[in-house]
Amino acid sequence: SSGNIIYVKYSTLARDVKVGERVLLDDGKLELEFTKRIDNSTVEAVVINGGYLSSNKGFNLPSSDMSVASLTPKDKKDLEFIMKHDFDWVALSFVREEKDIIELRDILTKNNCQAHIVAKIEKPQAVENIDAIIAATDAIMVARGDLGVEMPMEQVPMIQKRIVFKCIEASTPVIIATQMMESMITSPTPTRAEANDVANAVMDGADAVMLSAETSVGEYPLKAVQAVARILGSTELGWNVYNKFKKPDPTSLSFISDRICYASVSMSEGLSAKAIISMTQTGYTAYKIASGRPNCDIFIFTSNKKLLTRLSLVWNVRAFFYDKKTNTDETVRDVITVLKSKDLLKDGDVVINTAAMPVIENRKTNAIKISTVGE
């Protein structure tokens, strides 16, 4: 900005906005109202709520119909860099409908890029189209900063809970982001309200929580991460965090695999199992088991090296490389030996193994086995 002029990179601003509509700057800290269209590139606005404005801050048009695509020319240029490197995930901002995800996936596929997509939910249109977006994407991020600016902030808590619930039902990883520990940008300790916010994300069933300014520009990045980790660990001791699995749909083409995953979660509770152990090539079984939120470890073995890091986003999943093609009993012995060597299992632990039989054919998960380590 310069004097009484604010410059933005949104080239169609003057065409898209109408007199009387609002613009919000810096996550809603400043509010202006459009009063006049001067020409094709300039509009006049009056300040409703003023304040300090620095460079490179975001702006939102909550009541305007924006003509700009979710995947902007700058996004496409950034994608060129992303596709040249081995990224696991790529996040798309300001998703409005499923076709935004499809457009991005088409570009990734045409360039043989295996990165998976995170749809950032920040617009009212995305909330309206959330079911189709969840079906089209690989993961969801509830980006509450812009969402709470684009929509009344009092609606955001219930929107968050509804989206997390839908993601668990769809076995789609979901991230809660923005202002989780906002005070720790300048303070070495969080507020009690922030601690409750992080804990509530856990109780809702989120796969991950994300820090933003707290670690990118904050004065206490390490303390912020440590504080979040303590809150997560403490909350996960609670009784209402686990066992959220939806019963499989008998008409689904993957019903048998889904039923095996459901059974493994159900039995883990009744048996007080230490872990559910599974083999997967695509990650499907890992997503399904994790969506049940079992109160035990989830250990995933795969020969797909991309999954080893990608699955770190998924709730309570730890992945290990395993590429032997042998019979199921030998595979079970092998993976238990690996986990014992890493002190993740000990003699006497009850474990539940799921597998695809025969192992050598890479079929869908169709078998379940309960065993006691050391017997």
mmCIF file of C-alpha atoms in Angstrom:
data_model
loop_
_atom_site.group_PDB
_atom_site.id
_atom_site.type_symbol
_atom_site.label_atom_id
_atom_site.label_comp_id
_atom_site.label_asym_id
_atom_site.label_seq_id
_atom_site.Cartn_x
_atom_site.Cartn_y
_atom_site.Cartn_z
ATOM 1 C CA SER A 1 0.000 0.000 0.000
ATOM 2 C CA SER A 2 1.031 3.606 -0.500
ATOM 3 C CA GLY A 3 -0.683 6.572 1.154
ATOM 4 C CA ASN A 4 -4.379 6.149 0.449
ATOM 5 C CA ILE A 5 -3.848 3.569 -2.314
ATOM 6 C CA ILE A 6 -3.861 -0.200 -1.742
ATOM 7 C CA TYR A 7 -2.508 -2.374 -4.545
ATOM 8 C CA VAL A 8 -3.760 -5.926 -5.084
ATOM 9 C CA LYS A 9 -2.874 -8.676 -7.565
ATOM 10 C CA TYR A 10 -6.507 -9.502 -8.330
ATOM 11 C CA SER A 11 -6.789 -8.137 -11.879
ATOM 12 C CA THR A 12 -10.586 -8.444 -12.194
ATOM 13 C CA LEU A 13 -11.379 -6.785 -8.852
ATOM 14 C CA ALA A 14 -13.048 -3.722 -10.392
ATOM 15 C CA ARG A 15 -15.257 -5.928 -12.562
ATOM 16 C CA ASP A 16 -16.251 -8.409 -9.848
ATOM 17 C CA VAL A 17 -17.212 -6.121 -6.962
ATOM 18 C CA LYS A 18 -20.310 -3.960 -6.544
ATOM 19 C CA VAL A 19 -20.911 -0.764 -4.611
ATOM 20 C CA GLY A 20 -21.819 -1.570 -1.011
ATOM 21 C CA GLU A 21 -19.904 -4.859 -0.886
ATOM 22 C CA ARG A 22 -17.163 -5.349 1.689
ATOM 23 C CA VAL A 23 -13.496 -6.179 1.432
ATOM 24 C CA LEU A 24 -11.680 -7.614 4.445
ATOM 25 C CA LEU A 25 -7.906 -7.330 4.803
ATOM 26 C CA ASP A 26 -5.384 -9.304 6.872
ATOM 27 C CA ASP A 27 -7.747 -12.099 8.008
ATOM 28 C CA GLY A 28 -10.555 -9.616 8.638
ATOM 29 C CA LYS A 29 -8.626 -7.274 10.907
ATOM 30 C CA LEU A 30 -9.452 -4.370 8.576
ATOM 31 C CA GLU A 31 -12.782 -3.775 6.824
ATOM 32 C CA LEU A 32 -13.563 -1.525 3.872
ATOM 33 C CA GLU A 33 -16.721 -0.904 1.837
ATOM 34 C CA PHE A 34 -16.710 -0.250 -1.892
ATOM 35 C CA THR A 35 -18.267 3.100 -2.769
ATOM 36 C CA LYS A 36 -17.362 3.702 -6.412
ATOM 37 C CA ARG A 37 -15.935 2.031 -9.512
ATOM 38 C CA ILE A 38 -13.445 4.461 -11.014
ATOM 39 C CA ASP A 39 -12.254 2.464 -14.046
ATOM 40 C CA ASN A 40 -11.503 -1.125 -15.135
ATOM 41 C CA SER A 41 -8.657 -1.474 -12.647
ATOM 42 C CA THR A 42 -9.506 0.905 -9.791
ATOM 43 C CA VAL A 43 -12.244 1.107 -7.190
ATOM 44 C CA GLU A 44 -12.854 3.488 -4.324
ATOM 45 C CA ALA A 45 -13.611 2.291 -0.815
ATOM 46 C CA VAL A 46 -14.224 3.795 2.600
ATOM 47 C CA VAL A 47 -12.606 2.369 5.738
ATOM 48 C CA ILE A 48 -15.122 0.864 8.177
ATOM 49 C CA ASN A 49 -12.653 -0.696 10.615
ATOM 50 C CA GLY A 50 -9.123 0.609 10.240
ATOM 51 C CA GLY A 51 -5.737 -0.506 11.472
ATOM 52 C CA TYR A 52 -2.151 -1.152 10.468
ATOM 53 C CA LEU A 53 -1.686 -2.864 7.097
ATOM 54 C CA SER A 54 1.658 -4.297 5.998
ATOM 55 C CA SER A 55 2.632 -5.813 2.652
ATOM 56 C CA ASN A 56 1.564 -9.222 1.321
ATOM 57 C CA LYS A 57 -1.546 -9.572 3.478
ATOM 58 C CA GLY A 58 -4.592 -11.438 2.281
ATOM 59 C CA PHE A 59 -7.877 -9.894 1.255
ATOM 60 C CA ASN A 60 -11.334 -11.421 1.154
ATOM 61 C CA LEU A 61 -14.498 -10.537 -0.725
ATOM 62 C CA PRO A 62 -17.126 -12.426 1.315
ATOM 63 C CA SER A 63 -20.180 -11.146 -0.580
ATOM 64 C CA SER A 64 -18.729 -10.902 -4.092
ATOM 65 C CA ASP A 65 -18.934 -13.379 -6.959
ATOM 66 C CA MET A 66 -15.282 -13.867 -7.885
ATOM 67 C CA SER A 67 -14.451 -14.704 -11.486
ATOM 68 C CA VAL A 68 -10.903 -15.818 -10.737
ATOM 69 C CA ALA A 69 -10.295 -19.576 -10.912
ATOM 70 C CA SER A 70 -9.191 -21.496 -7.816
ATOM 71 C CA LEU A 71 -6.116 -22.597 -9.755
ATOM 72 C CA THR A 72 -4.545 -19.257 -10.694
ATOM 73 C CA PRO A 73 -1.726 -18.642 -13.207
ATOM 74 C CA LYS A 74 0.650 -18.277 -10.247
ATOM 75 C CA ASP A 75 -0.572 -21.614 -8.870
ATOM 76 C CA LYS A 76 0.164 -23.265 -12.204
ATOM 77 C CA LYS A 77 3.649 -21.789 -12.202
ATOM 78 C CA ASP A 78 4.202 -23.044 -8.647
ATOM 79 C CA LEU A 79 2.977 -26.457 -9.785
ATOM 80 C CA GLU A 80 5.829 -26.635 -12.278
ATOM 81 C CA PHE A 81 8.239 -26.522 -9.317
ATOM 82 C CA ILE A 82 6.159 -28.960 -7.260
ATOM 83 C CA MET A 83 6.006 -31.517 -10.053
ATOM 84 C CA LYS A 84 9.785 -31.494 -10.453
ATOM 85 C CA HIS A 85 10.271 -32.493 -6.821
ATOM 86 C CA ASP A 86 9.135 -35.394 -4.701
ATOM 87 C CA PHE A 87 6.316 -33.810 -2.696
ATOM 88 C CA ASP A 88 3.760 -36.023 -0.963
ATOM 89 C CA TRP A 89 0.948 -33.486 -0.788
ATOM 90 C CA VAL A 90 -0.087 -30.316 -2.609
ATOM 91 C CA ALA A 91 -2.739 -28.019 -1.098
ATOM 92 C CA LEU A 92 -5.165 -26.014 -3.223
ATOM 93 C CA SER A 93 -6.478 -22.784 -1.717
ATOM 94 C CA PHE A 94 -9.969 -21.336 -2.116
ATOM 95 C CA VAL A 95 -11.531 -24.494 -3.506
ATOM 96 C CA ARG A 96 -15.170 -23.870 -4.384
ATOM 97 C CA GLU A 97 -16.330 -27.095 -6.028
ATOM 98 C CA GLU A 98 -15.120 -30.518 -7.079
ATOM 99 C CA LYS A 99 -14.086 -29.363 -10.561
ATOM 100 C CA ASP A 100 -11.304 -27.320 -8.944
ATOM 101 C CA ILE A 101 -9.854 -30.569 -7.579
ATOM 102 C CA ILE A 102 -10.395 -32.390 -10.870
ATOM 103 C CA GLU A 103 -8.534 -29.658 -12.777
ATOM 104 C CA LEU A 104 -5.544 -29.915 -10.438
ATOM 105 C CA ARG A 105 -5.553 -33.716 -10.543
ATOM 106 C CA ASP A 106 -5.609 -33.680 -14.348
ATOM 107 C CA ILE A 107 -2.469 -31.523 -14.388
ATOM 108 C CA LEU A 108 -0.699 -33.776 -11.878
ATOM 109 C CA THR A 109 -1.691 -36.930 -13.764
ATOM 110 C CA LYS A 110 -0.608 -35.597 -17.159
ATOM 111 C CA ASN A 111 2.802 -34.832 -15.680
ATOM 112 C CA ASN A 112 3.121 -38.232 -13.951
ATOM 113 C CA CYS A 113 3.151 -36.525 -10.556
ATOM 114 C CA GLN A 114 1.993 -38.751 -7.684
ATOM 115 C CA ALA A 115 1.444 -35.959 -5.157
ATOM 116 C CA HIS A 116 -1.914 -36.187 -3.408
ATOM 117 C CA ILE A 117 -4.273 -33.242 -3.038
ATOM 118 C CA VAL A 118 -5.381 -31.353 0.070
ATOM 119 C CA ALA A 119 -8.492 -29.231 -0.524
ATOM 120 C CA LYS A 120 -8.456 -26.117 1.653
ATOM 121 C CA ILE A 121 -11.971 -25.238 2.791
ATOM 122 C CA GLU A 122 -12.077 -21.444 2.999
ATOM 123 C CA LYS A 123 -15.116 -20.366 0.965
ATOM 124 C CA PRO A 124 -18.887 -20.574 1.588
ATOM 125 C CA GLN A 125 -19.247 -22.379 -1.747
ATOM 126 C CA ALA A 126 -16.854 -25.082 -0.518
ATOM 127 C CA VAL A 127 -18.963 -25.636 2.590
ATOM 128 C CA GLU A 128 -22.066 -25.976 0.396
ATOM 129 C CA ASN A 129 -20.292 -28.469 -1.886
ATOM 130 C CA ILE A 130 -18.368 -30.292 0.828
ATOM 131 C CA ASP A 131 -19.644 -33.813 0.038
ATOM 132 C CA ALA A 132 -18.545 -33.641 -3.603
ATOM 133 C CA ILE A 133 -15.221 -32.061 -2.641
ATOM 134 C CA ILE A 134 -14.483 -34.796 -0.073
ATOM 135 C CA ALA A 135 -15.245 -37.416 -2.730
ATOM 136 C CA ALA A 136 -12.897 -35.747 -5.235
ATOM 137 C CA THR A 137 -9.918 -34.921 -3.019
ATOM 138 C CA ASP A 138 -7.370 -36.963 -1.041
ATOM 139 C CA ALA A 139 -7.497 -34.850 2.134
ATOM 140 C CA ILE A 140 -9.295 -31.821 3.561
ATOM 141 C CA MET A 141 -7.933 -28.820 5.425
ATOM 142 C CA VAL A 142 -10.377 -26.713 7.449
ATOM 143 C CA ALA A 143 -8.585 -23.371 6.997
ATOM 144 C CA ARG A 144 -10.409 -21.393 9.640
ATOM 145 C CA GLY A 145 -8.679 -18.052 9.080
ATOM 146 C CA ASP A 146 -10.191 -17.248 5.701
ATOM 147 C CA LEU A 147 -13.273 -19.372 6.402
ATOM 148 C CA GLY A 148 -14.033 -17.256 9.477
ATOM 149 C CA VAL A 149 -13.671 -14.118 7.387
ATOM 150 C CA GLU A 150 -15.709 -15.325 4.418
ATOM 151 C CA MET A 151 -18.475 -16.599 6.724
ATOM 152 C CA PRO A 152 -19.789 -15.459 10.117
ATOM 153 C CA MET A 153 -17.151 -16.583 12.597
ATOM 154 C CA GLU A 154 -19.771 -17.946 15.002
ATOM 155 C CA GLN A 155 -20.644 -20.583 12.392
ATOM 156 C CA VAL A 156 -17.086 -21.889 12.023
ATOM 157 C CA PRO A 157 -16.984 -24.221 15.091
ATOM 158 C CA MET A 158 -19.989 -26.257 13.937
ATOM 159 C CA ILE A 159 -18.782 -26.218 10.326
ATOM 160 C CA GLN A 160 -15.474 -27.650 11.566
ATOM 161 C CA LYS A 161 -17.212 -30.428 13.488
ATOM 162 C CA ARG A 162 -19.491 -31.295 10.562
ATOM 163 C CA ILE A 163 -16.608 -31.462 8.080
ATOM 164 C CA VAL A 164 -14.502 -33.645 10.387
ATOM 165 C CA PHE A 165 -17.449 -36.006 10.877
ATOM 166 C CA LYS A 166 -17.973 -36.286 7.115
ATOM 167 C CA CYS A 167 -14.262 -36.898 6.522
ATOM 168 C CA ILE A 168 -14.180 -39.718 9.071
ATOM 169 C CA GLU A 169 -17.205 -41.305 7.380
ATOM 170 C CA ALA A 170 -15.414 -41.070 4.023
ATOM 171 C CA SER A 171 -12.032 -42.248 5.417
ATOM 172 C CA THR A 172 -10.508 -38.977 4.191
ATOM 173 C CA PRO A 173 -7.739 -37.358 6.283
ATOM 174 C CA VAL A 174 -8.706 -33.966 7.711
ATOM 175 C CA ILE A 175 -6.453 -31.198 9.024
ATOM 176 C CA ILE A 176 -7.552 -28.371 11.340
ATOM 177 C CA ALA A 177 -5.561 -25.200 10.721
ATOM 178 C CA THR A 178 -5.167 -21.497 11.513
ATOM 179 C CA GLN A 179 -4.862 -19.544 14.756
ATOM 180 C CA MET A 180 -4.646 -22.642 16.936
ATOM 181 C CA MET A 181 -1.923 -21.067 19.087
ATOM 182 C CA GLU A 182 -2.137 -17.507 17.759
ATOM 183 C CA SER A 183 -0.984 -15.862 20.993
ATOM 184 C CA MET A 184 2.271 -17.841 20.830
ATOM 185 C CA ILE A 185 3.411 -15.681 17.926
ATOM 186 C CA THR A 186 4.532 -13.293 20.676
ATOM 187 C CA SER A 187 3.953 -15.231 23.915
ATOM 188 C CA PRO A 188 5.892 -18.256 25.250
ATOM 189 C CA THR A 189 2.671 -19.868 26.526
ATOM 190 C CA PRO A 190 -0.770 -20.360 24.944
ATOM 191 C CA THR A 191 -4.054 -19.118 26.331
ATOM 192 C CA ARG A 192 -6.369 -21.623 27.983
ATOM 193 C CA ALA A 193 -8.873 -21.050 25.173
ATOM 194 C CA GLU A 194 -6.211 -22.073 22.640
ATOM 195 C CA ALA A 195 -5.488 -25.236 24.609
ATOM 196 C CA ASN A 196 -9.204 -26.030 24.493
ATOM 197 C CA ASP A 197 -9.277 -25.370 20.749
ATOM 198 C CA VAL A 198 -6.498 -27.878 20.083
ATOM 199 C CA ALA A 199 -8.131 -30.429 22.392
ATOM 200 C CA ASN A 200 -11.489 -30.008 20.671
ATOM 201 C CA ALA A 201 -9.907 -30.761 17.297
ATOM 202 C CA VAL A 202 -8.683 -34.057 18.772
ATOM 203 C CA MET A 203 -12.091 -34.887 20.243
ATOM 204 C CA ASP A 204 -13.762 -34.066 16.925
ATOM 205 C CA GLY A 205 -11.500 -36.691 15.349
ATOM 206 C CA ALA A 206 -9.090 -34.626 13.234
ATOM 207 C CA ASP A 207 -6.129 -36.474 11.713
ATOM 208 C CA ALA A 208 -3.798 -33.512 12.193
ATOM 209 C CA VAL A 209 -3.602 -29.973 13.514
ATOM 210 C CA MET A 210 -1.434 -27.379 11.815
ATOM 211 C CA LEU A 211 0.448 -24.336 13.016
ATOM 212 C CA SER A 212 0.951 -21.390 10.674
ATOM 213 C CA ALA A 213 2.235 -17.997 11.792
ATOM 214 C CA GLU A 214 3.165 -19.521 15.159
ATOM 215 C CA THR A 215 6.072 -21.360 13.525
ATOM 216 C CA SER A 216 6.651 -19.370 10.314
ATOM 217 C CA VAL A 217 7.098 -15.906 11.847
ATOM 218 C CA GLY A 218 6.456 -16.447 15.562
ATOM 219 C CA GLU A 219 8.973 -15.770 18.305
ATOM 220 C CA TYR A 220 8.511 -19.176 19.988
ATOM 221 C CA PRO A 221 8.159 -21.805 17.222
ATOM 222 C CA LEU A 222 9.642 -24.704 19.213
ATOM 223 C CA LYS A 223 7.604 -23.948 22.322
ATOM 224 C CA ALA A 224 4.464 -23.728 20.179
ATOM 225 C CA VAL A 225 5.068 -27.209 18.741
ATOM 226 C CA GLN A 226 5.893 -28.620 22.177
ATOM 227 C CA ALA A 227 2.741 -27.103 23.689
ATOM 228 C CA VAL A 228 0.550 -28.562 20.936
ATOM 229 C CA ALA A 229 2.174 -31.982 21.375
ATOM 230 C CA ARG A 230 1.461 -31.928 25.128
ATOM 231 C CA ILE A 231 -2.177 -30.974 24.571
ATOM 232 C CA LEU A 232 -2.619 -33.683 21.939
ATOM 233 C CA GLY A 233 -1.063 -36.330 24.169
ATOM 234 C CA SER A 234 -3.150 -35.377 27.174
ATOM 235 C CA THR A 235 -6.412 -35.227 25.225
ATOM 236 C CA GLU A 236 -5.802 -38.608 23.606
ATOM 237 C CA LEU A 237 -5.965 -40.176 27.066
ATOM 238 C CA GLY A 238 -9.673 -39.317 27.062
ATOM 239 C CA TRP A 239 -12.491 -41.804 26.601
ATOM 240 C CA ASN A 240 -14.361 -40.048 23.778
ATOM 241 C CA VAL A 241 -11.540 -39.801 21.243
ATOM 242 C CA TYR A 242 -11.747 -43.343 19.888
ATOM 243 C CA ASN A 243 -13.976 -45.806 18.038
ATOM 244 C CA LYS A 244 -15.742 -43.568 15.540
ATOM 245 C CA PHE A 245 -15.996 -46.122 12.736
ATOM 246 C CA LYS A 246 -19.034 -46.120 10.452
ATOM 247 C CA LYS A 247 -20.424 -49.555 9.570
ATOM 248 C CA PRO A 248 -19.555 -50.521 5.978
ATOM 249 C CA ASP A 249 -22.103 -50.246 3.191
ATOM 250 C CA PRO A 250 -23.096 -53.791 2.071
ATOM 251 C CA THR A 251 -23.669 -52.501 -1.477
ATOM 252 C CA SER A 252 -20.131 -51.149 -1.793
ATOM 253 C CA LEU A 253 -17.720 -52.874 -4.185
ATOM 254 C CA SER A 254 -15.146 -52.818 -1.376
ATOM 255 C CA PHE A 255 -17.540 -54.210 1.252
ATOM 256 C CA ILE A 256 -15.418 -57.256 2.173
ATOM 257 C CA SER A 257 -12.267 -55.189 2.690
ATOM 258 C CA ASP A 258 -14.224 -52.517 4.551
ATOM 259 C CA ARG A 259 -15.822 -55.146 6.782
ATOM 260 C CA ILE A 260 -12.408 -56.625 7.621
ATOM 261 C CA CYS A 261 -11.141 -53.161 8.590
ATOM 262 C CA TYR A 262 -14.271 -52.506 10.644
ATOM 263 C CA ALA A 263 -13.907 -55.858 12.404
ATOM 264 C CA SER A 264 -10.260 -55.181 13.236
ATOM 265 C CA VAL A 265 -11.190 -51.900 14.929
ATOM 266 C CA SER A 266 -14.131 -53.453 16.789
ATOM 267 C CA MET A 267 -12.060 -56.401 18.017
ATOM 268 C CA SER A 268 -9.155 -54.192 19.066
ATOM 269 C CA GLU A 269 -11.376 -52.626 21.709
ATOM 270 C CA GLY A 270 -12.764 -55.893 23.072
ATOM 271 C CA LEU A 271 -9.329 -57.560 23.107
ATOM 272 C CA SER A 272 -7.436 -54.522 24.454
ATOM 273 C CA ALA A 273 -5.119 -55.074 21.502
ATOM 274 C CA LYS A 274 -1.759 -53.352 21.423
ATOM 275 C CA ALA A 275 -1.821 -52.856 17.651
ATOM 276 C CA ILE A 276 -3.544 -53.438 14.349
ATOM 277 C CA ILE A 277 -1.020 -54.478 11.698
ATOM 278 C CA SER A 278 -1.793 -54.422 8.006
ATOM 279 C CA MET A 279 -0.199 -54.746 4.588
ATOM 280 C CA THR A 280 -1.178 -52.330 1.816
ATOM 281 C CA GLN A 281 -0.040 -51.204 -1.609
ATOM 282 C CA THR A 282 -2.388 -48.273 -2.159
ATOM 283 C CA GLY A 283 -2.924 -47.074 1.407
ATOM 284 C CA TYR A 284 -6.646 -47.868 1.254
ATOM 285 C CA THR A 285 -6.548 -50.243 4.223
ATOM 286 C CA ALA A 286 -4.564 -47.730 6.286
ATOM 287 C CA TYR A 287 -7.129 -44.984 5.637
ATOM 288 C CA LYS A 288 -10.026 -47.300 6.471
ATOM 289 C CA ILE A 289 -8.567 -48.629 9.712
ATOM 290 C CA ALA A 290 -7.473 -45.164 10.844
ATOM 291 C CA SER A 291 -10.946 -43.742 10.200
ATOM 292 C CA GLY A 292 -12.233 -46.106 12.883
ATOM 293 C CA ARG A 293 -9.981 -44.301 15.403
ATOM 294 C CA PRO A 294 -9.017 -47.504 17.290
ATOM 295 C CA ASN A 295 -7.494 -47.086 20.743
ATOM 296 C CA CYS A 296 -4.292 -48.871 19.740
ATOM 297 C CA ASP A 297 -1.305 -48.453 17.444
ATOM 298 C CA ILE A 298 -1.737 -48.821 13.683
ATOM 299 C CA PHE A 299 1.323 -50.290 11.949
ATOM 300 C CA ILE A 300 1.264 -50.401 8.158
ATOM 301 C CA PHE A 301 3.736 -52.384 6.043
ATOM 302 C CA THR A 302 4.121 -51.656 2.342
ATOM 303 C CA SER A 303 6.505 -52.005 -0.573
ATOM 304 C CA ASN A 304 5.200 -48.692 -1.954
ATOM 305 C CA LYS A 305 7.893 -46.240 -0.841
ATOM 306 C CA LYS A 306 5.703 -43.189 -1.528
ATOM 307 C CA LEU A 307 3.277 -44.368 1.140
ATOM 308 C CA LEU A 308 5.947 -44.376 3.841
ATOM 309 C CA THR A 309 5.893 -40.582 4.094
ATOM 310 C CA ARG A 310 2.411 -39.878 2.739
ATOM 311 C CA LEU A 311 0.763 -41.903 5.503
ATOM 312 C CA SER A 312 2.367 -39.729 8.180
ATOM 313 C CA LEU A 313 -0.630 -37.412 7.735
ATOM 314 C CA VAL A 314 -3.092 -40.186 8.593
ATOM 315 C CA TRP A 315 -4.364 -40.587 12.153
ATOM 316 C CA ASN A 316 -2.005 -42.656 14.364
ATOM 317 C CA VAL A 317 -0.456 -44.524 11.406
ATOM 318 C CA ARG A 318 3.212 -45.550 11.340
ATOM 319 C CA ALA A 319 4.434 -47.056 8.090
ATOM 320 C CA PHE A 320 7.312 -49.468 7.435
ATOM 321 C CA PHE A 321 8.896 -50.770 4.256
ATOM 322 C CA TYR A 322 8.355 -54.472 3.535
ATOM 323 C CA ASP A 323 8.705 -56.044 0.095
ATOM 324 C CA LYS A 324 8.912 -59.802 0.700
ATOM 325 C CA LYS A 325 6.375 -61.961 -1.134
ATOM 326 C CA THR A 326 5.723 -64.968 1.054
ATOM 327 C CA ASN A 327 2.848 -66.766 2.750
ATOM 328 C CA THR A 328 0.637 -64.996 5.264
ATOM 329 C CA ASP A 329 1.937 -66.790 8.387
ATOM 330 C CA GLU A 330 5.554 -65.986 7.546
ATOM 331 C CA THR A 331 4.658 -62.377 6.772
ATOM 332 C CA VAL A 332 2.954 -62.024 10.162
ATOM 333 C CA ARG A 333 6.039 -63.428 11.899
ATOM 334 C CA ASP A 334 8.310 -61.098 9.923
ATOM 335 C CA VAL A 335 6.452 -57.894 10.696
ATOM 336 C CA ILE A 336 6.105 -58.761 14.384
ATOM 337 C CA THR A 337 9.863 -59.388 14.519
ATOM 338 C CA VAL A 338 10.466 -55.965 12.949
ATOM 339 C CA LEU A 339 8.183 -54.243 15.457
ATOM 340 C CA LYS A 340 9.761 -56.070 18.413
ATOM 341 C CA SER A 341 13.215 -54.991 17.241
ATOM 342 C CA LYS A 342 12.007 -51.367 17.348
ATOM 343 C CA ASP A 343 10.540 -51.846 20.857
ATOM 344 C CA LEU A 344 7.045 -51.201 19.517
ATOM 345 C CA LEU A 345 5.805 -54.647 20.570
ATOM 346 C CA LYS A 346 6.760 -57.063 23.339
ATOM 347 C CA ASP A 347 5.923 -60.639 24.272
ATOM 348 C CA GLY A 348 2.377 -60.950 25.525
ATOM 349 C CA ASP A 349 0.951 -58.119 23.398
ATOM 350 C CA VAL A 350 -2.229 -58.976 21.509
ATOM 351 C CA VAL A 351 -2.124 -57.888 17.866
ATOM 352 C CA ILE A 352 -4.632 -58.004 15.029
ATOM 353 C CA ASN A 353 -3.290 -58.612 11.536
ATOM 354 C CA THR A 354 -5.203 -57.913 8.347
ATOM 355 C CA ALA A 355 -3.937 -59.126 4.991
ATOM 356 C CA ALA A 356 -4.796 -59.977 1.415
ATOM 357 C CA MET A 357 -4.524 -63.681 0.678
ATOM 358 C CA PRO A 358 -2.637 -64.970 -1.134
ATOM 359 C CA VAL A 359 -0.024 -62.294 -0.400
ATOM 360 C CA ILE A 360 1.751 -62.749 -3.716
ATOM 361 C CA GLU A 361 -1.322 -61.667 -5.725
ATOM 362 C CA ASN A 362 -1.809 -58.208 -4.124
ATOM 363 C CA ARG A 363 -5.554 -58.661 -3.739
ATOM 364 C CA LYS A 364 -7.867 -56.545 -1.615
ATOM 365 C CA THR A 365 -7.784 -57.142 2.143
ATOM 366 C CA ASN A 366 -9.743 -60.335 2.794
ATOM 367 C CA ALA A 367 -8.296 -61.938 5.940
ATOM 368 C CA ILE A 368 -7.893 -61.194 9.630
ATOM 369 C CA LYS A 369 -5.789 -62.953 12.266
ATOM 370 C CA ILE A 370 -5.454 -62.430 16.016
ATOM 371 C CA SER A 371 -2.227 -63.450 17.710
ATOM 372 C CA THR A 372 -0.246 -62.963 20.891
ATOM 373 C CA VAL A 373 3.349 -61.852 20.498
ATOM 374 C CA GLY A 374 5.786 -64.554 21.612
ATOM 375 C CA GLU A 375 3.353 -67.458 21.315
#
